[in-house]
Coordinates of C-alpha atoms and ligand atoms in Angstrom, one line a residue:
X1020 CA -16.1 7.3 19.9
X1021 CA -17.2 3.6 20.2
X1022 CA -20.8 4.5 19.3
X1023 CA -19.6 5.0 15.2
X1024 CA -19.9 1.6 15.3
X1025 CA -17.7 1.3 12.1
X1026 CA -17.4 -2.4 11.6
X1027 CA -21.8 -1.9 11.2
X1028 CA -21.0 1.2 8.9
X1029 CA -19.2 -0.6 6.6
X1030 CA -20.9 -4.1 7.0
X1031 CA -24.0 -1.7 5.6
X1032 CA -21.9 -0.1 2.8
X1033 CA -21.0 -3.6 1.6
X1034 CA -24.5 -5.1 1.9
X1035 CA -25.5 -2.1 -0.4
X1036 CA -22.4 -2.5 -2.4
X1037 CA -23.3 -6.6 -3.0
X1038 CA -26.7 -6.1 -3.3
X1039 CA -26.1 -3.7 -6.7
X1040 CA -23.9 -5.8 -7.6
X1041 CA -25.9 -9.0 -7.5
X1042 CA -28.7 -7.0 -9.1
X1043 CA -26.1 -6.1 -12.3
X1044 CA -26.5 -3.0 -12.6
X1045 CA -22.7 -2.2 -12.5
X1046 CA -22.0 -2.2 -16.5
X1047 CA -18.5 -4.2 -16.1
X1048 CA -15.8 -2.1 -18.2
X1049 CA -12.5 -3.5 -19.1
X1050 CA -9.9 -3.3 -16.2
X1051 CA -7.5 -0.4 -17.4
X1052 CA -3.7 -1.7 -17.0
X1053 CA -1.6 1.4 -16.3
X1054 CA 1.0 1.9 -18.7
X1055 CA 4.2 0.6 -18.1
X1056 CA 7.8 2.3 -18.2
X1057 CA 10.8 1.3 -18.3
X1058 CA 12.9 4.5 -18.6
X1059 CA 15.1 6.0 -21.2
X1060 CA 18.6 5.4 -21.2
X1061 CA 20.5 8.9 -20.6
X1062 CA 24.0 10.0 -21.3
X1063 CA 25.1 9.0 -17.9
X1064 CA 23.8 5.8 -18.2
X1065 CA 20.6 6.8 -16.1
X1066 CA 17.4 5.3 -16.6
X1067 CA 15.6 8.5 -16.9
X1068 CA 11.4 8.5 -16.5
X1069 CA 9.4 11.7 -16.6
X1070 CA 5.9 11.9 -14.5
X1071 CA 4.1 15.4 -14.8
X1072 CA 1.4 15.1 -11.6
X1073 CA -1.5 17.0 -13.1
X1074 CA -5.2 17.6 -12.7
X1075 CA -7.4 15.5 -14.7
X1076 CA -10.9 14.6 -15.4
X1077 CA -12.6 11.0 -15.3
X1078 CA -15.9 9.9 -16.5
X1079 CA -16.9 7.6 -14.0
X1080 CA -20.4 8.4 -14.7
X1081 CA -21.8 8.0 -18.0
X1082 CA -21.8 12.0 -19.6
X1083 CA -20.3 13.3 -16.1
X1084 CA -17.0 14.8 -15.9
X1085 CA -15.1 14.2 -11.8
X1086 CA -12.2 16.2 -11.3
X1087 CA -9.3 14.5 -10.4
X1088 CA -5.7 14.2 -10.5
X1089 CA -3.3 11.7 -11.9
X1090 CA 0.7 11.2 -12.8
X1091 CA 1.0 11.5 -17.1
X1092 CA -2.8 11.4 -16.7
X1093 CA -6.2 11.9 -15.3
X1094 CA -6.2 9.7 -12.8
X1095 CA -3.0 7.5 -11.4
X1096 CA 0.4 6.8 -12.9
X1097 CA 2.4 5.0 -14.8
X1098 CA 3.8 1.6 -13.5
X1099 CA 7.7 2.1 -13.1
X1100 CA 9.7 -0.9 -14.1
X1101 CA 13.2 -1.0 -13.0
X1102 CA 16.0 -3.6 -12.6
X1103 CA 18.3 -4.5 -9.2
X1104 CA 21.6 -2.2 -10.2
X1105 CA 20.2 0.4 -12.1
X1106 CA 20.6 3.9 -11.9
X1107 CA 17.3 6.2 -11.8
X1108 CA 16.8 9.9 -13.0
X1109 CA 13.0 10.7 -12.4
X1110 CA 12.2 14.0 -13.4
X1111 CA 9.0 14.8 -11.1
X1112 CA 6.9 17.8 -12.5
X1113 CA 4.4 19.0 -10.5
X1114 CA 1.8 21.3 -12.3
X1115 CA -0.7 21.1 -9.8
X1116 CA -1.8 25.4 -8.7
X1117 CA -0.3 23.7 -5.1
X1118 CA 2.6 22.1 -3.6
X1119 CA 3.1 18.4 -3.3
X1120 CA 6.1 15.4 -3.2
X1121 CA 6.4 11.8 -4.2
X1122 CA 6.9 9.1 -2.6
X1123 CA 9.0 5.6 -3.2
X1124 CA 7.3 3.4 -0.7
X1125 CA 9.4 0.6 0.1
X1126 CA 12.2 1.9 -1.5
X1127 CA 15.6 1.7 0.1
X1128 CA 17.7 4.9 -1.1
X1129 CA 19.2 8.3 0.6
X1130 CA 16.8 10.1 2.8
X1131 CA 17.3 13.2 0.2
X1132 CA 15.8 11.1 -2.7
X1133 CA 12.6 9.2 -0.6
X1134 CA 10.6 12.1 -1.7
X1135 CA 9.1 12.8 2.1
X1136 CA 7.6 14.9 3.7
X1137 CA 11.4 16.8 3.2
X1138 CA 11.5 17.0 -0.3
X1139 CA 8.6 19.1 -1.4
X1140 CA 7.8 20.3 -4.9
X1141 CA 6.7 23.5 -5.2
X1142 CA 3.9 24.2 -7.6
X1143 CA 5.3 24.7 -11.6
X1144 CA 8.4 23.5 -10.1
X1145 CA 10.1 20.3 -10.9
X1146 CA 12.3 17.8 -8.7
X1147 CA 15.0 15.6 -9.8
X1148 CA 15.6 12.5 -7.4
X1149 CA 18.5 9.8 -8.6
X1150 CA 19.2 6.8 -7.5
X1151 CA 20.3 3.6 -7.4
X1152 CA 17.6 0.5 -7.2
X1153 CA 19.5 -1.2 -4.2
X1154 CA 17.3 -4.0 -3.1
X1155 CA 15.9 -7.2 -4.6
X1156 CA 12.8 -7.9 -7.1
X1157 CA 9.5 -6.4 -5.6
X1158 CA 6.4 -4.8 -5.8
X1159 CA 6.8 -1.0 -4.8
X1160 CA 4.5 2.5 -5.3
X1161 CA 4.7 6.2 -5.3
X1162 CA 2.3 8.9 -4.0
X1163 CA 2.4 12.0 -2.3
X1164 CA 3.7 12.5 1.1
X1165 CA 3.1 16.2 1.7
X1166 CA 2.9 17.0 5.5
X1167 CA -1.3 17.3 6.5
X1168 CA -2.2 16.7 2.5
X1169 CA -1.4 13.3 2.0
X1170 CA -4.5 12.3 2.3
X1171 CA -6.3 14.3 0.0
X1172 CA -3.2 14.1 -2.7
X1173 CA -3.5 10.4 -2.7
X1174 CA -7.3 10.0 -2.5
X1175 CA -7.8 12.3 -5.7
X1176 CA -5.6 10.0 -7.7
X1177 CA -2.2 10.2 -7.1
X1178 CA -0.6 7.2 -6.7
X1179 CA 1.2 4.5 -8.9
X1180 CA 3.1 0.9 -9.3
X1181 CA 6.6 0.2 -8.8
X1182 CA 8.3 -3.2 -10.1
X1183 CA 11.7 -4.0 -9.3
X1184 CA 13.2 -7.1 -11.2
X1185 CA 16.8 -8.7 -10.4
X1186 CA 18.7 -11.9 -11.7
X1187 CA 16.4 -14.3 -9.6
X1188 CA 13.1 -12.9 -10.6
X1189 CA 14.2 -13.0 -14.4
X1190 CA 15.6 -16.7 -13.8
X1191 CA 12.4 -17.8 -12.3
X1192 CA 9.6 -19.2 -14.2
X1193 CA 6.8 -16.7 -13.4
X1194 CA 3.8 -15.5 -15.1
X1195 CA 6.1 -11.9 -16.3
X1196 CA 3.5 -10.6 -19.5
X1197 CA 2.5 -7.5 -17.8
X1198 CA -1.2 -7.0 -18.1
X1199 CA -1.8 -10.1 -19.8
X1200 CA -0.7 -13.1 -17.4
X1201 CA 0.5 -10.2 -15.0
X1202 CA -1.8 -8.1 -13.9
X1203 CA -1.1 -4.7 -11.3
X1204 CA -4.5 -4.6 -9.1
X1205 CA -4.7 -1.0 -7.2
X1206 CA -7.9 -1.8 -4.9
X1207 CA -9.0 1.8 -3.5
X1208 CA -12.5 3.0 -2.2
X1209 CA -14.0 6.1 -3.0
X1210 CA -17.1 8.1 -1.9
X1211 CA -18.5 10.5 -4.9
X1212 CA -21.1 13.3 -3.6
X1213 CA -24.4 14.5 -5.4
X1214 CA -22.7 15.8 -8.2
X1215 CA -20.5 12.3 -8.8
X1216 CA -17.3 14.5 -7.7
X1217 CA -15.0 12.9 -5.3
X1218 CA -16.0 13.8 -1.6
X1219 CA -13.6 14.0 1.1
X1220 CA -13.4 14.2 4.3
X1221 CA -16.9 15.1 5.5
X1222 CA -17.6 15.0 9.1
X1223 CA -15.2 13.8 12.0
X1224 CA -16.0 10.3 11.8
X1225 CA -14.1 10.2 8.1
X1226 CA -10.9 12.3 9.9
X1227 CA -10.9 9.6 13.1
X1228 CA -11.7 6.3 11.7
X1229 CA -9.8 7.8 8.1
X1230 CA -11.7 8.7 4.8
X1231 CA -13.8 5.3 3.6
X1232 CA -15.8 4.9 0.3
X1233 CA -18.8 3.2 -0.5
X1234 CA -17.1 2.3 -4.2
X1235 CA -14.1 0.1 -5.3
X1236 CA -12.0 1.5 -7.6
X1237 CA -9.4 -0.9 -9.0
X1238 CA -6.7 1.0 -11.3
X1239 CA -8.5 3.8 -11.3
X1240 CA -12.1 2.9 -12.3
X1241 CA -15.0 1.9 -11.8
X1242 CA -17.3 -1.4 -12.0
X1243 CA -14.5 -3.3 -14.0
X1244 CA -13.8 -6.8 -14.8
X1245 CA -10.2 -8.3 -15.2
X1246 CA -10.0 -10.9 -18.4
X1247 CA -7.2 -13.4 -17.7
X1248 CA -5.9 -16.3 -19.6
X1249 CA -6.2 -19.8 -19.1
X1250 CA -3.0 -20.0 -17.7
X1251 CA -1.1 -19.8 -13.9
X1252 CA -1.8 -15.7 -13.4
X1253 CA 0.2 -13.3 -11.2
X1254 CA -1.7 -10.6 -9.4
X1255 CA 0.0 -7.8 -7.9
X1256 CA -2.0 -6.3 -5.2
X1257 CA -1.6 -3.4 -3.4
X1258 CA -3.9 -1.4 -1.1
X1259 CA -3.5 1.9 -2.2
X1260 CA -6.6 3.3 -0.1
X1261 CA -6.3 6.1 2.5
X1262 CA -8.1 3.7 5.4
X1263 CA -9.8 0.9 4.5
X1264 CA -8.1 -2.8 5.8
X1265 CA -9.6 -5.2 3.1
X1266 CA -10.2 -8.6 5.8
X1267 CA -10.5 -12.1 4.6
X1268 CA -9.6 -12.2 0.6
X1269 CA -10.0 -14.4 -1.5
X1270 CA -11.3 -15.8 -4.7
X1271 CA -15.5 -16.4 -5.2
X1272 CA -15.1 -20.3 -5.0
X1273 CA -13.2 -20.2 -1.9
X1274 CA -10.3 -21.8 -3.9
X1275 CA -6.6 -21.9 -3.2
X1276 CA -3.9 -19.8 -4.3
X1277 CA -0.3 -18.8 -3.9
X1278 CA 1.0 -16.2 -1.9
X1279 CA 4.5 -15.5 -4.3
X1280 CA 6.2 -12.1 -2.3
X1281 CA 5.1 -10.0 0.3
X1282 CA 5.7 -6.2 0.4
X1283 CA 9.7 -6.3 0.0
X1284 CA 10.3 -9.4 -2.3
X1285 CA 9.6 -12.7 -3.1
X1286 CA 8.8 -15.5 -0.3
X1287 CA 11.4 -18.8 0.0
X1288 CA 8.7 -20.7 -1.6
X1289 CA 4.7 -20.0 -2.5
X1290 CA 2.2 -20.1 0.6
X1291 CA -0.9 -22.0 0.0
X1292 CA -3.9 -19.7 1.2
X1293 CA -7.4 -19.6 0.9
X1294 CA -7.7 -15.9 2.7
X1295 CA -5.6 -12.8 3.8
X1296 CA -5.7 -8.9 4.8
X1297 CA -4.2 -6.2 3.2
X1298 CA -4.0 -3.1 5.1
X1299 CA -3.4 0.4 3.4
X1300 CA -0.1 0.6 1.9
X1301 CA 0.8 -3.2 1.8
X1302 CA 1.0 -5.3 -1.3
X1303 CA 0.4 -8.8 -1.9
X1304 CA 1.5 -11.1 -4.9
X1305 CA -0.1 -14.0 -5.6
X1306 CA -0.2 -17.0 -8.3
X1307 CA -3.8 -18.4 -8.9
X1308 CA -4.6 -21.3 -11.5
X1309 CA -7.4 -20.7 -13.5
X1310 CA -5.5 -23.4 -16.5
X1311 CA -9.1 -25.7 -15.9
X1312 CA -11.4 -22.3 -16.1
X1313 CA -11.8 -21.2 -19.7
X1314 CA -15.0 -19.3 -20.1
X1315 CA -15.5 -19.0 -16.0
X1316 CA -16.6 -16.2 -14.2
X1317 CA -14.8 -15.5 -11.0
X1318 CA -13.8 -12.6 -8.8
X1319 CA -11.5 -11.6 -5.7
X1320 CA -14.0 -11.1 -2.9
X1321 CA -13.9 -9.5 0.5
X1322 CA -16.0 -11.9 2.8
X1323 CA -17.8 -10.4 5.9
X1324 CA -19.9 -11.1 8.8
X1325 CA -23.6 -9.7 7.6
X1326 CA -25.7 -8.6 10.4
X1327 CA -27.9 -11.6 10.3
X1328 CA -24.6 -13.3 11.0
X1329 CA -24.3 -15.0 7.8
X1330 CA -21.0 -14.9 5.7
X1331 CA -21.4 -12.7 2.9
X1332 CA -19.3 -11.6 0.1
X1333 CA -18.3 -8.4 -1.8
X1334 CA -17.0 -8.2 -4.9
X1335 CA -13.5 -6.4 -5.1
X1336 CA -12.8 -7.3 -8.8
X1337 CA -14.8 -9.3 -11.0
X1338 CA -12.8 -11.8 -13.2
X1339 CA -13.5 -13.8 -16.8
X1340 CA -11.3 -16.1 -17.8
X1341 CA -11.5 -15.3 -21.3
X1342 CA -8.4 -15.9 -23.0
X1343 CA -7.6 -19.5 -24.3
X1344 CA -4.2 -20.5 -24.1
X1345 CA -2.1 -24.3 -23.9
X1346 CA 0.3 -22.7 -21.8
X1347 CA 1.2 -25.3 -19.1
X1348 CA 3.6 -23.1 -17.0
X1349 CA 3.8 -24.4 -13.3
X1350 CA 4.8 -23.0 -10.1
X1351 CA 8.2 -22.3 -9.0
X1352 CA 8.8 -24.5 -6.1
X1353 CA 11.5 -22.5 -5.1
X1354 CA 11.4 -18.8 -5.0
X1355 CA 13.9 -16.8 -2.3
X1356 CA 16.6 -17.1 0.0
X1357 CA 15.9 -14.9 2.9
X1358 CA 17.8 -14.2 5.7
X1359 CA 15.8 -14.9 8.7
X1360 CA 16.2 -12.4 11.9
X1361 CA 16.7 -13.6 15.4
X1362 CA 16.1 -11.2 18.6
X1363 CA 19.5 -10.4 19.9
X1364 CA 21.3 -9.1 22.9
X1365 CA 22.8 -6.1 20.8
X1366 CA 19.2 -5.2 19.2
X1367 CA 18.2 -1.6 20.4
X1368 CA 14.8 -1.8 21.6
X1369 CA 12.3 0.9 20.8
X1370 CA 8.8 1.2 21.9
X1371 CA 5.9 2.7 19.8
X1372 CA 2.2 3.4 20.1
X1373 CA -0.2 5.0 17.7
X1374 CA -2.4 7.1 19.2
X1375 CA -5.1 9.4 18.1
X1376 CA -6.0 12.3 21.1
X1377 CA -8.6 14.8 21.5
X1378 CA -7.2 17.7 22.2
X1379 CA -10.7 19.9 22.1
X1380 CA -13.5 18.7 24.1
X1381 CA -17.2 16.9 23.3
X1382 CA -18.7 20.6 21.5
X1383 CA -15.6 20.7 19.6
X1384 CA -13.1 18.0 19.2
X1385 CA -10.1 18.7 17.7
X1386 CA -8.0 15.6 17.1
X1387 CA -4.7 15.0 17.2
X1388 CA -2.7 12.0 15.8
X1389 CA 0.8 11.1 17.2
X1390 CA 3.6 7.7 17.7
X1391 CA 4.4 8.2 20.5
X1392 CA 8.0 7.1 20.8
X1393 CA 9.7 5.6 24.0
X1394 CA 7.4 7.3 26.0
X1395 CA 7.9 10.8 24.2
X1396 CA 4.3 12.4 22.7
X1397 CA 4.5 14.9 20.0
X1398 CA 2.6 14.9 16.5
X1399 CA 4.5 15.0 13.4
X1400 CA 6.0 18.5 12.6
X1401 CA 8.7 19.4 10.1
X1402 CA 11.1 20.1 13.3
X1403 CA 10.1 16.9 15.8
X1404 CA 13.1 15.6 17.0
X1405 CA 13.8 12.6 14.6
X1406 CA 15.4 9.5 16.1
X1407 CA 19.0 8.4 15.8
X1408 CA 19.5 5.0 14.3
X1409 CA 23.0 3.8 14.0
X1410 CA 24.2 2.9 10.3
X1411 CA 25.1 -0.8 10.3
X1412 CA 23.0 -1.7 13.7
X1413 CA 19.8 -4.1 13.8
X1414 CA 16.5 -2.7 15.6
X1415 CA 13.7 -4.2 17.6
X1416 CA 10.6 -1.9 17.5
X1417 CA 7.3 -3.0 19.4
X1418 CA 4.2 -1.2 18.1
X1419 CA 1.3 -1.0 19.4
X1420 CA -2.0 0.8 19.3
X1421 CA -3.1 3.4 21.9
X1422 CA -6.9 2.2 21.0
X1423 CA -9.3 -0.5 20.2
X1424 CA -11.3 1.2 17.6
X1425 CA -8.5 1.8 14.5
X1426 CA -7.0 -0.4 12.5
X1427 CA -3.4 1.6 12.4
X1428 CA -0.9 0.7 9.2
X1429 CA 2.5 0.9 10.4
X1430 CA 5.2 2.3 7.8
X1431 CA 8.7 2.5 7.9
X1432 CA 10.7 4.1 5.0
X1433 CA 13.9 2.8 3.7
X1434 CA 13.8 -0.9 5.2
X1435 CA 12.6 -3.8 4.8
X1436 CA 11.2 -5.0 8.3
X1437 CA 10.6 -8.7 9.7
X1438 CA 7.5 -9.2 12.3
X1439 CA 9.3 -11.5 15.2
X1440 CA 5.9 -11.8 16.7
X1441 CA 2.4 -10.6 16.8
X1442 CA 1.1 -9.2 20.3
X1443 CA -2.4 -9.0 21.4
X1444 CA -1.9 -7.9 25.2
X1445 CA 1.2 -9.2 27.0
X1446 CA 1.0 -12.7 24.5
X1447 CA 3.3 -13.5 21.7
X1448 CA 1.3 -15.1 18.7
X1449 CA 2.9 -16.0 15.1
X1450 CA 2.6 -13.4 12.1
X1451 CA 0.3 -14.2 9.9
X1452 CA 1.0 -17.0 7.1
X1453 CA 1.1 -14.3 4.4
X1454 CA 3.1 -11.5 6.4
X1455 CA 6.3 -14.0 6.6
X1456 CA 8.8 -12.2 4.5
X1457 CA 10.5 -8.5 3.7
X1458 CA 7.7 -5.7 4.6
X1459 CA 7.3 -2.1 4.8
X1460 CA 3.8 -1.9 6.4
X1461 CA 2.8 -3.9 8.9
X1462 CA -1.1 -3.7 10.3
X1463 CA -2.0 -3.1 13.8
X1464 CA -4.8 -2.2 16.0
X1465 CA -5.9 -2.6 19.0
X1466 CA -8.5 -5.6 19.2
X1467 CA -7.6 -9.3 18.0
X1468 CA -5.2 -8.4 15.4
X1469 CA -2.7 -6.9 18.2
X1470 CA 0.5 -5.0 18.1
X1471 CA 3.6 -6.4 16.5
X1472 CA 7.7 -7.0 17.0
X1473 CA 9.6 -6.0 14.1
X1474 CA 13.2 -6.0 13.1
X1475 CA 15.1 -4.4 10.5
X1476 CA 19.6 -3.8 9.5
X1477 CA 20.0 -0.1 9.0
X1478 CA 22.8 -1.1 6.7
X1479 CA 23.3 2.0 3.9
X1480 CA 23.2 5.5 3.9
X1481 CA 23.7 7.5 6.8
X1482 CA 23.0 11.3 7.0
X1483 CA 22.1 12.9 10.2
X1484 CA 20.8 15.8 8.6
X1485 CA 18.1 14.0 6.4
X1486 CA 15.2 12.4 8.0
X1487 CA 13.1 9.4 7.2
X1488 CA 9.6 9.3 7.9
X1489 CA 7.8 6.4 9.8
X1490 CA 4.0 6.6 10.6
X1491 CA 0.3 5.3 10.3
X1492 CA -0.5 4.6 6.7
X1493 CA -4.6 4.9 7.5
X1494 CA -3.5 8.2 5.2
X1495 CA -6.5 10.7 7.6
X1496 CA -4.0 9.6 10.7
X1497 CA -0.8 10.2 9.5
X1498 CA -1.9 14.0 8.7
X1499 CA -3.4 14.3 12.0
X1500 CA 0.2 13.7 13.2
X1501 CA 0.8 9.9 13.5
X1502 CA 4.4 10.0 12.3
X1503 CA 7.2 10.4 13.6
X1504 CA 11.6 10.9 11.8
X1505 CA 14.6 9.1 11.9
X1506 CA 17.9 9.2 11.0
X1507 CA 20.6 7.2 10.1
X1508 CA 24.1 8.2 11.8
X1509 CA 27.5 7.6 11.3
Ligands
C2O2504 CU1 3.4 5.0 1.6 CU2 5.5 7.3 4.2 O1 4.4 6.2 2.9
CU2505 CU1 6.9 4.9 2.4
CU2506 CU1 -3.6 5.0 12.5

């Protein structure tokens, strides 16, 4: 396996990507701002939202029609706005010819209502998940999580933005005009085939290393430029691709911004950065000042390593700072309170390693994802044993990767996790300046980056018939097997 040589693979995919793009021939299009919803108020009291996942069509190319598959339409969802306190009714349709589920990832709720692997919806059929938003202001998504399809599900457009709000994000003075000083950016790469459809998996390589493209899409679409106002801007970003880790971020210029919240919530107070990663399945939010910038052009750019050595970088999402505007809004000094956690002698200790096995042989491989979990081995099925976690206990987990080659997303539903540490051998290191706060996902491979120490309160809802899922979020992994259940007991 070390001869795919996939840091070279996709340092050529770029180069070709920049060079097309430094050439212009990408027309820029408007970037499209899913719709948002806030939910209709119900009898009950409910805020009730209705998402019909559907097949869909998407001219990507100019008079060519790719198939795909979206949530109210052709490709994507809705973004789901929801306050601290409320009560949720979401009526899920799936009129897909297959089965499927969705998701809340980074949602803390009953097991029964996480839309898991557990809770699948039968094609024509509908499910009915309610609950209660039980955690503070963040930036959440949805997707399917069908056992050995998520990958595909997700990759042909299923997927959407969650934002929670509570009584300290509405007090703070934060750029809140969504798609206009607040702008959701869901940064995916796509491969289309001969025919400008949407290829999948093609050869092993895309199943091992997980399914990368050779396009961005950014909500959805292709070759698009964001306009932003004048003004302090907010950018929500989440990785919603199936493998890709997008490495050292940042704006065209090289400038500064502010990291504002991390997966789970907000930060105590905005982190000064020039760079960052953002693995699949982790979100970023960020402040950046373009107030001095009317009439600029600007983008958020992946920089890499080119094979000549020099730094290079890739466009991710071209920006214009188009809209004039006197608004003089400055950044919150303060932003969160958050309880810090402390390794402690109660803490049960669990140890985890992602690993990806070939269970055929050179002719025919056959590979086979697992976590292997305090030393047990066994891929993901719907009856592996889940793990017992004790309701109102805190948990240590060490992760780690069984290879050097993958970069491996870890996921935990229901919680919000802390990384104590970053490991690369037997060394402790420091998180990462923007990975200080609440996440769900936390990135992890076997080279530089390291495993990592994460803790988490399992502090609501025990059932001990209803698992959670945790796993690899490179998407081709975690339907190879890279997952694993708990669940919460009494
Ligand atoms: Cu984003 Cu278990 O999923
Ligand atoms: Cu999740
Ligand atoms: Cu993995």
């Amino acid at each position: 396996m070390e001869n795919f040589m996939l840091t070279r693979l996709r340092n050529c995919l770029l180069t070709t990507g920049a060079l097309l793009y430094s050439l212009n021939l990408f027309a820029q299009n408007p970037l499209p701002i899913p719709e948002l919803l806030e939910g209709k108020l119900n009898e009950k009291g409910e805020k009730t939202f209705k998402l019909n996942i559907q097949e869909g069509e998407v001219e990507f190319f100019s008079g060519i029609k790719t198939k795909t598959l979206g949530i109210n339409g052709p490709i994507l969802g809705p973004t789901l706005k929801v306050k601290r306190g409320d009560l949720v009714n979401i009526n899920v349709n799936n009129q897909l010819t297959e089965k499927t589920t969705l998701h809340w990832h980074g949602m803390h709720l009953p097991a029964k209502m996480d839309g898991g692997p557990h809770q699948m919806i039968e094609s024509k059929t509908s499910w009915n998940p309610e609950f209660k938003i039980n955690q503070e202001a963040a930036t959440l998504w949805y997707h399917p999580h069908l056992l050995g399809k998520t990958g595909e599900h997700v990759y042909r457009g299923l997927a959407g933005m969650i934002i929670i709000e509570d009584e300290n994000s509405e007090s703070l003075d934060l750029p809140n005009d969504y798609g206009y000083d607040d702008l959701p950016i869901i940064i995916q790469d796509r491969r289309f085939n001969e025919k400008k459809q949407l290829q999948y998996i093609e050869n092993t390589r895309d199943q091992v290393a997980g399914m990368m493209g050779n396009q961005i899409l950014i909500n959805g679409a292709l070759d698009v430029r964001a306009e932003v106002p004048s003004k302090l801007t907010r950018l929500r970003i989440l990785n919603g691709s199936n493998a890709t880790v997008y490495r050292n971020v940042g704006m065209s210029d090289g400038r500064k911004f502010y990291q504002i919240a991390t997966d789970g919530g907000f930060v105590e107070k905005p982190v000064e950065l020039d760079n960052f990663v953002l693995a699949p399945g982790e979100r970023i939010e960020l402040l950046v000042d373009f107030s001095a910038d009317f009439g600029k052009e600007l983008a958020i750019v992946e920089r890499y390593q080119a094979q000549d050595g020099s730094t290079q970088s890739f466009p991710l999402l071209p920006i214009k700072v188009s809209r004039k505007t006197a608004s003089t809004q400055k950044m919150p000094e303060k932003l969160n309170d958050i309880e810090w956690f402390e390794l402690s002698d109660d803490d049960t200790i669990r140890q985890f390693r992602l690993m990806l096995m070939n269970t055929g042989d050179a002719q025919n491989p056959k590979f086979v994802g697992m976590v292997q979990t305090d030393g047990n081995s066994q891929p993901m099925s719907m009856k592996s044993t889940p793990i017992e976690v004790k309701l109102n206990t805190e948990e240590v987990w060490v992760i780690g990767a069984g290879d050097h080659m993958f970069d491996h997303p870890f996921h935990v539903h229901d919680v919000q996790f802390q990384i104590l540490a970053r490991t690369v051998g037997n060394k402790f290191y420091e998180p990462y300046a923007w990975e200080k706060g609440w996440k769900d996902t936390v990135y992890v491979t076997g080279g530089m980056v390291g495993g990592a120490v994460i803790k988490m309160r399992f502090k609501d809802y025990s059932d001990p018939d209803s698992p959670y899922m945790y796993h690899c979020h490179n998407l081709e992994h975690e339907d190879l097997g890279m997952m694993g259940q708990f669940v919460i007991v009494p």
